[in-house]
Coordinates of C-alpha atoms and ligand atoms in Angstrom, one line a residue:
X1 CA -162.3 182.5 75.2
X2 CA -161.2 184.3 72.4
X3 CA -158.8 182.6 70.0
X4 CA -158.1 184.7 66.5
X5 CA -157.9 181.9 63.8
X6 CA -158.3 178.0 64.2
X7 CA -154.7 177.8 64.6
X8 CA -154.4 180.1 67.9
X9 CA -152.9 183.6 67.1
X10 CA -151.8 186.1 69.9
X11 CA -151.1 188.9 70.1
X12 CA -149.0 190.8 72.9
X13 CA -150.9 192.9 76.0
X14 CA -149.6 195.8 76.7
X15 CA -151.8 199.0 78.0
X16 CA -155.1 196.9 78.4
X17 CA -155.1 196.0 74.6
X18 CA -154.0 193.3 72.4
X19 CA -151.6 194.7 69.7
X20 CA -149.2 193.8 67.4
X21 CA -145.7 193.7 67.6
X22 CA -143.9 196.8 66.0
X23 CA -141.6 194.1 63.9
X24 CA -145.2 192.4 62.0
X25 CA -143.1 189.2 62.7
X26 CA -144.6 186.0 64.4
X27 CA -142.9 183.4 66.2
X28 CA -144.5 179.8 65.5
X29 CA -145.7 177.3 68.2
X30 CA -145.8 173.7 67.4
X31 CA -147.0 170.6 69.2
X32 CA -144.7 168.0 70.4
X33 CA -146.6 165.3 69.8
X34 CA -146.8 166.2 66.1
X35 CA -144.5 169.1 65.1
X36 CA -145.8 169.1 61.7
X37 CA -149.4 170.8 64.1
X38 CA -149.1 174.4 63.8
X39 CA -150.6 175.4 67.4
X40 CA -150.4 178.8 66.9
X41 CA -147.9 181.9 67.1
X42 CA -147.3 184.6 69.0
X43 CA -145.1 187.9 68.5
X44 CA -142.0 188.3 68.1
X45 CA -141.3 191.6 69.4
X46 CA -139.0 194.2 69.5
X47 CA -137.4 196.6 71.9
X48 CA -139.9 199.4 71.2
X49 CA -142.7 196.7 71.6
X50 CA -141.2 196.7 75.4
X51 CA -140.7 200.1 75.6
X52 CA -144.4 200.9 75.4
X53 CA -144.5 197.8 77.9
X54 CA -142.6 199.5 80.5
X55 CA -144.0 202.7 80.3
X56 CA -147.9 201.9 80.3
X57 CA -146.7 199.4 83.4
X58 CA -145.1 203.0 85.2
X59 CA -148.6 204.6 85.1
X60 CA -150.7 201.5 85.5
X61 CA -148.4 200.6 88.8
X62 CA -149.3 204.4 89.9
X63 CA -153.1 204.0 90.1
X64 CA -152.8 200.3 91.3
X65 CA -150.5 200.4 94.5
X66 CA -153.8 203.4 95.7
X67 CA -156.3 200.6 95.9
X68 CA -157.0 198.8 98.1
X69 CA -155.5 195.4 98.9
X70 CA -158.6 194.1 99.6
X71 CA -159.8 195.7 96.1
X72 CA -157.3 193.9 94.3
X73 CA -158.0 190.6 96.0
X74 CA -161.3 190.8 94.7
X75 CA -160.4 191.4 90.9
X76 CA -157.9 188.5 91.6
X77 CA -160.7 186.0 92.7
X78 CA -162.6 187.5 89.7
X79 CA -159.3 186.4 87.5
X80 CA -159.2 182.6 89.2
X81 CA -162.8 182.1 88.6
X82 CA -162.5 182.9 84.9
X83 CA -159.8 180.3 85.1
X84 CA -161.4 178.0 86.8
X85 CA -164.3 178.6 84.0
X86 CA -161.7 177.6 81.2
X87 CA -160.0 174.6 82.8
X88 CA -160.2 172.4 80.5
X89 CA -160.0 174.4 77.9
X90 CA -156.0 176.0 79.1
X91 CA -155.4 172.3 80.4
X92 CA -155.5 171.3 76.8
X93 CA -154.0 174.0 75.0
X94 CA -150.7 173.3 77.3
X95 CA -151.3 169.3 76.6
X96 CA -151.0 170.1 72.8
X97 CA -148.2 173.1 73.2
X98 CA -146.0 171.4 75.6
X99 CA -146.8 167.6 75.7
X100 CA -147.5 166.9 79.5
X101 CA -150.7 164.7 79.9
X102 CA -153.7 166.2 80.3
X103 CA -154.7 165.1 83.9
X104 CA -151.1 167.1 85.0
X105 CA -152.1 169.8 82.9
X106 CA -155.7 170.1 84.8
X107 CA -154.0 169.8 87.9
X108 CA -151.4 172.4 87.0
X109 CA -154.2 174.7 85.8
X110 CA -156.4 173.9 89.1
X111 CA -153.3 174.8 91.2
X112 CA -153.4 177.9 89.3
X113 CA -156.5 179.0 90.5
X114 CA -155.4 178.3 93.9
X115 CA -152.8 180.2 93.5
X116 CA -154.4 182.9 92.3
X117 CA -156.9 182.8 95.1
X118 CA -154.2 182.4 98.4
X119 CA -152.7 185.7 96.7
X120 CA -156.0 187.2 96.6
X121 CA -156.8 186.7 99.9
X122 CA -153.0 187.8 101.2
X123 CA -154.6 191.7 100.2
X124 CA -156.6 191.3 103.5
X125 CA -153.3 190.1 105.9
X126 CA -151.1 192.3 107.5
X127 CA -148.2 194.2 105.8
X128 CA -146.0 195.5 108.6
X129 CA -145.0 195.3 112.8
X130 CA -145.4 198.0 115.2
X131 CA -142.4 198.0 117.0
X132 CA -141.1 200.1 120.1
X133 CA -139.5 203.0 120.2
X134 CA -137.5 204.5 122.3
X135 CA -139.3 207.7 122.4
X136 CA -142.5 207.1 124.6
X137 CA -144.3 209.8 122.4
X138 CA -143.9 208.3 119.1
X139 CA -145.6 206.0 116.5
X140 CA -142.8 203.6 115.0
X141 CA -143.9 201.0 112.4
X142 CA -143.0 199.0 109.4
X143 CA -144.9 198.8 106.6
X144 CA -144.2 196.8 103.3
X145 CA -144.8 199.1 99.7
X146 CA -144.5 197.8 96.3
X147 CA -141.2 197.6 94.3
X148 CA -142.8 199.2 91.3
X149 CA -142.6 197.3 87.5
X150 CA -141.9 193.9 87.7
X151 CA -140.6 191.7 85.0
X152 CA -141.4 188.0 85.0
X153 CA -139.3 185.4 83.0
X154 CA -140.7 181.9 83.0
X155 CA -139.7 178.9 81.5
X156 CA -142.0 176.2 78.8
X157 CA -142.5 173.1 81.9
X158 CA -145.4 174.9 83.8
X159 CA -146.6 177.5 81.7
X160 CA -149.7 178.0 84.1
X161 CA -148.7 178.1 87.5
X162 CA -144.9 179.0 87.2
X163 CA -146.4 183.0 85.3
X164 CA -149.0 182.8 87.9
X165 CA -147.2 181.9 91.3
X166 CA -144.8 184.8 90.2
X167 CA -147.3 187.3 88.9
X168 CA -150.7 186.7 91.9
X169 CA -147.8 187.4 94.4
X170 CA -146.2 190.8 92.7
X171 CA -150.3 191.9 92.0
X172 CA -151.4 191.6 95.5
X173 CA -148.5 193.5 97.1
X174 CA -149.2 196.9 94.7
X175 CA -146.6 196.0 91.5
X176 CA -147.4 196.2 87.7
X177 CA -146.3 193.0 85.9
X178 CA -144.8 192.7 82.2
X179 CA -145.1 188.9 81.6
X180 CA -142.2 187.3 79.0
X181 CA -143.0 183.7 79.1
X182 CA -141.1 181.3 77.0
X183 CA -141.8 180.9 73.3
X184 CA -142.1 177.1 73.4
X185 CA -145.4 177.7 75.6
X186 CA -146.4 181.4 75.0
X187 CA -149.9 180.2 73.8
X188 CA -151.2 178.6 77.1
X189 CA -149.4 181.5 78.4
X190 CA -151.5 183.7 76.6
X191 CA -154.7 182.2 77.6
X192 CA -154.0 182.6 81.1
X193 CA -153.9 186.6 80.5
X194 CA -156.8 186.1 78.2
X195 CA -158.3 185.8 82.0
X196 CA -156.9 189.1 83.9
X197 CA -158.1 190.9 80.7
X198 CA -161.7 189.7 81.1
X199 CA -161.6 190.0 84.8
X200 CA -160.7 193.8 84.3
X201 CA -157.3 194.6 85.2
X202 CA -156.7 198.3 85.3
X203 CA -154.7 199.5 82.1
X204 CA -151.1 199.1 82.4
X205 CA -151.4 196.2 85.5
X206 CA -150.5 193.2 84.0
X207 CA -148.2 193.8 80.4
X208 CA -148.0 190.6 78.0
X209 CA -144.5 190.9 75.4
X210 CA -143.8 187.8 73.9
X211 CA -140.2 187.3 71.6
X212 CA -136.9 186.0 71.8
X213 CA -135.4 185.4 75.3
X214 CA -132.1 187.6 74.0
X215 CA -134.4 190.7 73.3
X216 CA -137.4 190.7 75.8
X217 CA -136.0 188.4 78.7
X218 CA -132.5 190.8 78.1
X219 CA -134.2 193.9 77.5
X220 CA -135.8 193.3 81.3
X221 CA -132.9 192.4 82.9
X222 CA -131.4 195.9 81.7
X223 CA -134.3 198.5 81.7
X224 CA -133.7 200.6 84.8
X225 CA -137.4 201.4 85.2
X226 CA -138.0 197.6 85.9
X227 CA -137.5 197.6 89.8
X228 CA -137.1 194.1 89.8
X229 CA -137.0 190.4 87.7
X230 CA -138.2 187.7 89.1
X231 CA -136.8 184.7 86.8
X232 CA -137.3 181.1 86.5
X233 CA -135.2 178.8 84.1
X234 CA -131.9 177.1 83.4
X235 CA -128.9 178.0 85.3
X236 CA -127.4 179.5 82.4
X237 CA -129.9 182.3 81.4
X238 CA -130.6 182.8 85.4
X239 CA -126.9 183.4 86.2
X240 CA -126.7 186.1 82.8
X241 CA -130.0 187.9 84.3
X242 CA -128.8 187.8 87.5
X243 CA -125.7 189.6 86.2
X244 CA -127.4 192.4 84.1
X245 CA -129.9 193.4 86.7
X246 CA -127.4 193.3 89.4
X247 CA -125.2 195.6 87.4
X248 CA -127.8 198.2 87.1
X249 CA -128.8 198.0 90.9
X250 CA -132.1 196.2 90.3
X251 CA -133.5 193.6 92.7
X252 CA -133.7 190.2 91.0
X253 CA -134.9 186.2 91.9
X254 CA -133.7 183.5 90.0
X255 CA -134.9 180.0 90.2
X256 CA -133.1 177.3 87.9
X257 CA -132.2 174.0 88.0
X258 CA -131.7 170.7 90.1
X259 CA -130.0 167.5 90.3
X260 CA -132.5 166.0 93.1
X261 CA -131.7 162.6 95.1
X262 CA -133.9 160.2 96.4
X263 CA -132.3 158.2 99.1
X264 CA -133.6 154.7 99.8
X265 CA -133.1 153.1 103.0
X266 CA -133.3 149.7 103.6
X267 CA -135.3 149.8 106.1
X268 CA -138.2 151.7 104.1
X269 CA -141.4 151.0 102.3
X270 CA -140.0 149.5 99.2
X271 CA -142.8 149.4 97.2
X272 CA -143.8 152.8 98.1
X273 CA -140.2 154.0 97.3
X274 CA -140.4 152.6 94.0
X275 CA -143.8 154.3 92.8
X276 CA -142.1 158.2 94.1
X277 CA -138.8 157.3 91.9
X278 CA -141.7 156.4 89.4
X279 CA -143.6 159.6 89.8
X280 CA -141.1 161.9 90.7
X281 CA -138.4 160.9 88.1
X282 CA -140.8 160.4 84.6
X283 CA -143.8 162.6 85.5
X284 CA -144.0 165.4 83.4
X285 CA -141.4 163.4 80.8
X286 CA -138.5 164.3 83.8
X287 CA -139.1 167.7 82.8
X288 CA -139.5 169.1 86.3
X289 CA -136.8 170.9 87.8
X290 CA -137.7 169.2 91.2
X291 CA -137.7 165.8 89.2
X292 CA -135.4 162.8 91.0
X293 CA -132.6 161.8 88.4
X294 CA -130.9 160.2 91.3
X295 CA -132.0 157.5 93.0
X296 CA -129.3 156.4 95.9
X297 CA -130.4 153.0 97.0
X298 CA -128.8 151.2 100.6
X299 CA -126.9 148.0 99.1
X300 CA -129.4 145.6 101.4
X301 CA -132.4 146.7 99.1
X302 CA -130.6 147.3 95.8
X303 CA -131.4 144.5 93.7
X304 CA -134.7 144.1 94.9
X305 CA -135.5 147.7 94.9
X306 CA -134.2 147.3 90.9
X307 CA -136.3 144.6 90.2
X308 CA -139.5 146.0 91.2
X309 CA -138.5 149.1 89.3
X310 CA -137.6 147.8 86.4
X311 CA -141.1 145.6 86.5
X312 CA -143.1 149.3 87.0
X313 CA -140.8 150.9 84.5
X314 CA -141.3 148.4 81.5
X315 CA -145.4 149.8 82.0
X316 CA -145.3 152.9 81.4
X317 CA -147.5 153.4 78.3
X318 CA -145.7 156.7 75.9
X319 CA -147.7 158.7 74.0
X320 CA -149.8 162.1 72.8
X321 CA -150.9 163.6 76.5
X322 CA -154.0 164.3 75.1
X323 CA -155.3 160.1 75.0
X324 CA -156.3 158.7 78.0
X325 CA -154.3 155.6 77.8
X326 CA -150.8 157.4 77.9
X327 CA -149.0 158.0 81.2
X328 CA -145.7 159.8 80.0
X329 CA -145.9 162.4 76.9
X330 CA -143.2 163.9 74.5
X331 CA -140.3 165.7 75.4
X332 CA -141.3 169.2 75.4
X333 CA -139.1 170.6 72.3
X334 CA -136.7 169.1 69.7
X335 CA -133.8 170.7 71.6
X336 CA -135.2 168.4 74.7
X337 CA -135.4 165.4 72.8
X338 CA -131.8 165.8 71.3
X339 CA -130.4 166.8 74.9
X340 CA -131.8 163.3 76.2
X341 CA -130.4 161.8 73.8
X342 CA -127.0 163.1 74.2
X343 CA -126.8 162.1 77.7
X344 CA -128.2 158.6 77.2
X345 CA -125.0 158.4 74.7
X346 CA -123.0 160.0 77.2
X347 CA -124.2 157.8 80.3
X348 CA -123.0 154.3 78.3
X349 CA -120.2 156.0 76.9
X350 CA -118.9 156.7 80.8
X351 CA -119.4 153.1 81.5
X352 CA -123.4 153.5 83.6
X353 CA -125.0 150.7 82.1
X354 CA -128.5 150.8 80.6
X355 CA -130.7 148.6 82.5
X356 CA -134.0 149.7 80.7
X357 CA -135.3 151.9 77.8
X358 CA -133.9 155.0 76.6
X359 CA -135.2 154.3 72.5
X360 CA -136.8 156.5 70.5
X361 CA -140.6 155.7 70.5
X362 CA -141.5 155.8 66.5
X363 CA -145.1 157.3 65.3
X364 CA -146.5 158.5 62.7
X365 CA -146.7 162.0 63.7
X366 CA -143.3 162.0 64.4
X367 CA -143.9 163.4 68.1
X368 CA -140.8 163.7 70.8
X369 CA -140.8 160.5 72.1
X370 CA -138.8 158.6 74.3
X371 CA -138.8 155.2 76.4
X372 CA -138.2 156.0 80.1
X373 CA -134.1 155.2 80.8
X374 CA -132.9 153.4 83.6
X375 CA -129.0 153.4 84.3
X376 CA -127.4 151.1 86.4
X377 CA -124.0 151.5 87.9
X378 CA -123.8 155.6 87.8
X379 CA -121.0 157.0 89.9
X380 CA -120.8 160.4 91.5
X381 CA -118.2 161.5 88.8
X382 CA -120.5 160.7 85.3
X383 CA -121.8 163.4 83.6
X384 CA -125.1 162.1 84.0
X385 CA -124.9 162.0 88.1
X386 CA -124.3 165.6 87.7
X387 CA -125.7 167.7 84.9
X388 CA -129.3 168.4 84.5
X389 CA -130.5 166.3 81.9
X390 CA -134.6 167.5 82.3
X391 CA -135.8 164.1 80.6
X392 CA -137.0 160.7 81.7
X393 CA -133.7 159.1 82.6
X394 CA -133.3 157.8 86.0
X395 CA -129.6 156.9 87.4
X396 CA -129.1 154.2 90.0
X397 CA -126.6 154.5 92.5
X398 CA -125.5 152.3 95.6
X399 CA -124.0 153.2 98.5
X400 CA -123.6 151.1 101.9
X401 CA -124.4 153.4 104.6
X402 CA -127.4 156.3 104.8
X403 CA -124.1 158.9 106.0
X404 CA -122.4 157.9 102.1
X405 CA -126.1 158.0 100.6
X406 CA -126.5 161.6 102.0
X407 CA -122.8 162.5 100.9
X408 CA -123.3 160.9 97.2
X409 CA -126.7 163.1 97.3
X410 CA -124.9 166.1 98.4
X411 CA -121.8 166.0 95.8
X412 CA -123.4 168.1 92.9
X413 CA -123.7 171.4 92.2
X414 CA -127.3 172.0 92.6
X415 CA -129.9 171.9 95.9
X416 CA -133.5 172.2 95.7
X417 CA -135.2 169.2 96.2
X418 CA -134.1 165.9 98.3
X419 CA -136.3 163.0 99.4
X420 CA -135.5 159.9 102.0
X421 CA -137.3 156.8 102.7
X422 CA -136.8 155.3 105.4
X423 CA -138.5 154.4 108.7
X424 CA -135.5 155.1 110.8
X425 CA -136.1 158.1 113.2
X426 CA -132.0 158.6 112.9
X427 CA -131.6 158.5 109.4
X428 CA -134.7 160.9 108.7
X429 CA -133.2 163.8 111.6
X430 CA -129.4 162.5 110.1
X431 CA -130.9 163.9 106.7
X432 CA -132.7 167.1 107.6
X433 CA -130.0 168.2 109.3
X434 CA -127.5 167.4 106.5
X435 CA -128.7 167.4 102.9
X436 CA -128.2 170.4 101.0
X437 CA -131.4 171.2 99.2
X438 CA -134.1 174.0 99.9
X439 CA -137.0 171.4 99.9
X440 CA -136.8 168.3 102.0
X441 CA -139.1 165.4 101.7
X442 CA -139.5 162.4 104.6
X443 CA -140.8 159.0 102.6
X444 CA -142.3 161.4 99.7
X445 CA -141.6 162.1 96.5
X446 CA -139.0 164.8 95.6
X447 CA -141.3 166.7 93.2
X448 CA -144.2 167.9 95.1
X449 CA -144.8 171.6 96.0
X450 CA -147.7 173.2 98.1
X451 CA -148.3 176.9 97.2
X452 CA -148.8 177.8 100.6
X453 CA -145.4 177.0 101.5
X454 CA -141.5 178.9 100.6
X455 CA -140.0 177.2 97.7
X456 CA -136.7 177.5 95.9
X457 CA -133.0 176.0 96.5
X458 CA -129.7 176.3 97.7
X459 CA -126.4 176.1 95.9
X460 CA -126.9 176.4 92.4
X461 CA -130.7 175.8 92.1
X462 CA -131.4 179.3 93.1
X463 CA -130.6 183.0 94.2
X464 CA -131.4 181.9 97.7
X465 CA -134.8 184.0 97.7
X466 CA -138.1 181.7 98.3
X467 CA -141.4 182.0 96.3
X468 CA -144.6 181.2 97.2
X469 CA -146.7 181.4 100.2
X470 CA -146.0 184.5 102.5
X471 CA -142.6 184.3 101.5
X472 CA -143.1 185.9 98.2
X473 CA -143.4 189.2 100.2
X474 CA -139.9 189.4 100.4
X475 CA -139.4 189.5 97.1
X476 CA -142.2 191.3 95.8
X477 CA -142.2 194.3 98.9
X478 CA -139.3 196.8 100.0
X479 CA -140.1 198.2 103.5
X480 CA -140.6 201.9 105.0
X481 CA -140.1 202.4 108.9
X482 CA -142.5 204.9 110.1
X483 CA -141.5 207.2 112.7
X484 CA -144.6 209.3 114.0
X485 CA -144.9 211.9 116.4
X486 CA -147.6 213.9 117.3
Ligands
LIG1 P1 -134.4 178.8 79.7 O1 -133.4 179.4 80.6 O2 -133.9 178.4 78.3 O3 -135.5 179.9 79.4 C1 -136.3 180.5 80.5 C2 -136.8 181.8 80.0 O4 -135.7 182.7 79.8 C3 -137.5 181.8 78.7 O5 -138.6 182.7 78.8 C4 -136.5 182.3 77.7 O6 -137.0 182.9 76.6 C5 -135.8 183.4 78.6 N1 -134.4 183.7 78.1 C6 -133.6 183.0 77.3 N2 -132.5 183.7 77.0 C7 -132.5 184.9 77.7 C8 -131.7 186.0 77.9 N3 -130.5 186.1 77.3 N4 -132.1 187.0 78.7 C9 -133.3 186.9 79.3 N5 -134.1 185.9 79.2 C10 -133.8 184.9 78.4 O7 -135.1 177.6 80.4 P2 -136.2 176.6 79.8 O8 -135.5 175.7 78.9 O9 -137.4 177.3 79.4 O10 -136.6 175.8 81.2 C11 -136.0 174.7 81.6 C12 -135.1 175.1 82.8 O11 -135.9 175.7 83.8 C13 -134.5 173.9 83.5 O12 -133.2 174.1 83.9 C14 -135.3 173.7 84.8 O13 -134.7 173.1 85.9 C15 -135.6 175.2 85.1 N6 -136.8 175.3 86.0 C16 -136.5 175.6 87.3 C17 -137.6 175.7 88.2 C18 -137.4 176.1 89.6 O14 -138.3 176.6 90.3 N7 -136.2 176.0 90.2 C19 -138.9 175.4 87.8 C20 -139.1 175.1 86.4 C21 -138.0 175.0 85.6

């Protein structure tokens, strides 16, 4: 792969070329595990810079929607093998950019290439119904078209396969891409279309503008050649976008936070409950918007179910991602790390007690990091049983029945991810049916996506669309209905 300088330069991709932004300015990327490591920059960009962005993506989109589907499955598989090639490689440059450990980053980057692969396979499936009509000498039939330019706004927690589960989706179905990833990760970013360039996009196919959120991410939202903006992020960029490209007629997909529950029963595998709030509540640092930063727990289990947390908890080794030993990394940014420690402040000032961790983690590199927090005592009216705090702080709450646990789980403002355990036939239909998130999870952790599959949340968590799996086509498609007679 080609990187400029030692410390990783890019520049943006716009026409099938890699040129500098109009402003000569650069935006810096730092590692979290030692911000004093210059990573890299990327551009900051202007206006014009997207200008030329939109228009090379107008005649790139032109040439692209005539081939094939089948034609640009292929130059997708060519894209995830080139991936695949440079695993490791991407794996670590996101270890080092955004802090995750490097066996998530390889698995992020691995679903990646799966992703890119289901997408370029979906060029051979079907793309509209025959349907009667009522004339017996006519033709009538549906048939799904491309929306045109497509802007994608991602976010710095999956840098790989959040860009890539948006842009596989909008390339299959006949759309040009322009790509605005978030600053805080534009290098892994970069690498990833380091890989469409090689495989040998057409010119103008897949567009690569990296700068501030305010001028790019905004400058997408408004342009009124960019059919449509598929976003992912926190609620209060998503609901701006959402605004702007509504305002101007455009078609749009926001996917933001969550506030997910995980209801233990106490009737369930305890020790298997124990390791999901584990893995699905520090993972990733908590930074996954499907995270659990609730954990409602059936009083008959609560003590114990604390204790064996608490015992897991206290193991959890913190450190650089990129040494084997560690099993939670930094908090992404500065910003991150400040917001943790706000709400840790703010959960003991509300009266939650804390039960475990929640210190800085001192080193010499003077990396991000912070002890896993365990709260005690939350109630459904603390700030911190409420807001998003994406960080490794878990919040204990107990409740006497599994109707109250599923009440408690639904009194927030967010919906996209939910997870029971439980053995109880009742409980688990009782919680389907009830619980207000868009993904649902029986005696599993709630963080946990398969790429074949819709995904996205209700409430505030998202615009109601679904990504991923055949439901991206709704998004990424309009429809025409053919009427034919002979
Ligand atoms: P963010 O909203 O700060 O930034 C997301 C993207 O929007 C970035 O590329 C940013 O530059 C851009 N942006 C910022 N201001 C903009 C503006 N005015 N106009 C247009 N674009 C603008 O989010 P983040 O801090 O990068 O990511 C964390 C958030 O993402 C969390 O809330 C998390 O829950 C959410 N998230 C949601 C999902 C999901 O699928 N629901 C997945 C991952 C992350």
């Amino acid at each position: 792969m080609s990187v400029t300088t030692e410390t990783q330069n890019y520049l943006n991709y716009i026409n099938g070329k890699w040129s500098e932004s109009e402003s000569s300015e650069q935006l810096k990327s730092t590692s979290p595990a030692n911000p004093s490591e210059l990573l890299g920059h990327v551009q900051a960009s202007t206006k014009q810079d997207l200008e030329k962005a939109v228009e090379a993506a107008k005649a790139g989109q032109k040439k692209w929607k005539k081939q094939s589907g089948a034609e640009r499955g292929n130059l997708l598989f060519k894209v995830a093998d080139i991936l695949e090639k440079n695993l490791d490689e991407v794996a670590e440059t996101m270890t080092r950019e955004m802090g995750k450990t490097l066996p998530e980053a390889k698995g992020e980057t691995a679903r990646g290439v799966a992703i890119l692969r289901y997408y370029a396979g979906e060029g051979m499936r079907k793309d509209g119904d025959v349907i009667p009509s009522t004339d017996r000498s006519a033709l009538m039939f549906s048939k799904r078209v491309p929306l045109g330019v497509v802007g994608v706004i991602t976010p710095w927690n999956f840098p790989v396969a959040i860009p890539l589960w948006k842009m596989a989706p909008a390339l299959i179905y006949g759309n040009a891409v322009i790509l605005k990833p978030a600053t805080e990760a534009a290098v892994t970013a970069a690498k990833v279309i380091e890989c469409f360039d090689q495989a040998g996009l057409p010119e103008g196919v897949i567009n690569f503008v990296t700068g501030k959120g305010s001028v790019i991410g905004q400058g997408l939202a408004e342009h009124k050649d960019v059919t449509a903006v598929t976003f992912t992020g926190s609620n209060a960029t998503g609901n701006h976008i959402g605004q702007t490209v509504a305002a101007r007629g455009g078609k749009y997909q926001l996917e933001m936070g969550g506030k997910n529950p995980l209801i233990v029963a106490d009737d369930c595998d305890l020790d298997l409950a124990v390791d999901a709030a584990i893995s699905g509540g520090l993972k990733s640092t908590g930074q996954k918007c499907t995270c659990s930063s609730r954990v409602i727990v059936q009083e008959g289990v609560y003590d114990q179910f604390k204790q064996k947390l608490l015992e897991k908890v206290s193991e959890i080794n913190v450190g650089d991602g990129l040494e084997e030993q560690t099993w939670m990394g930094p908090c992404a940014t500065k910003e991150q790390y400040e917001t943790v420690q706000k709400y840790i402040e703010i959960g003991q000032k509300e009266g939650a007690e804390l039960v475990y961790g929640g210190r800085l983690v001192q080193s010499d590199s003077k990396g991000y990091y912070i002890e896993p927090a365990v709260f005690d005592q939350v109630t459904s009216s603390m700030t911190i049983a409420q807001e998003e705090i994406f960080g490794p702080v878990l919040a204990l709450m107990k409740v006497e029945t599994i109707e109250e646990a599923i009440e408690l789980a639904n009194d927030v403002d967010f919906g996209l991810s939910a997870s029971i355990f439980s053995k109880n036939i009742n409980h688990i239909l009782s919680f389907i049916d009830d619980i207000e998130a868009g993904l649902v999870r029986i005696n599993s952790e709630t963080a946990g996506v398969e790429l074949q599959a819709p995904f996205g949340g209700m409430k505030a968590s998202s615009s109601y669309s679904r990504e991923q799996g055949e439901a991206a086509k709704e998004f990424f498609t309009t429809m025409k209905t053919v009427f034919l007679k002979g």
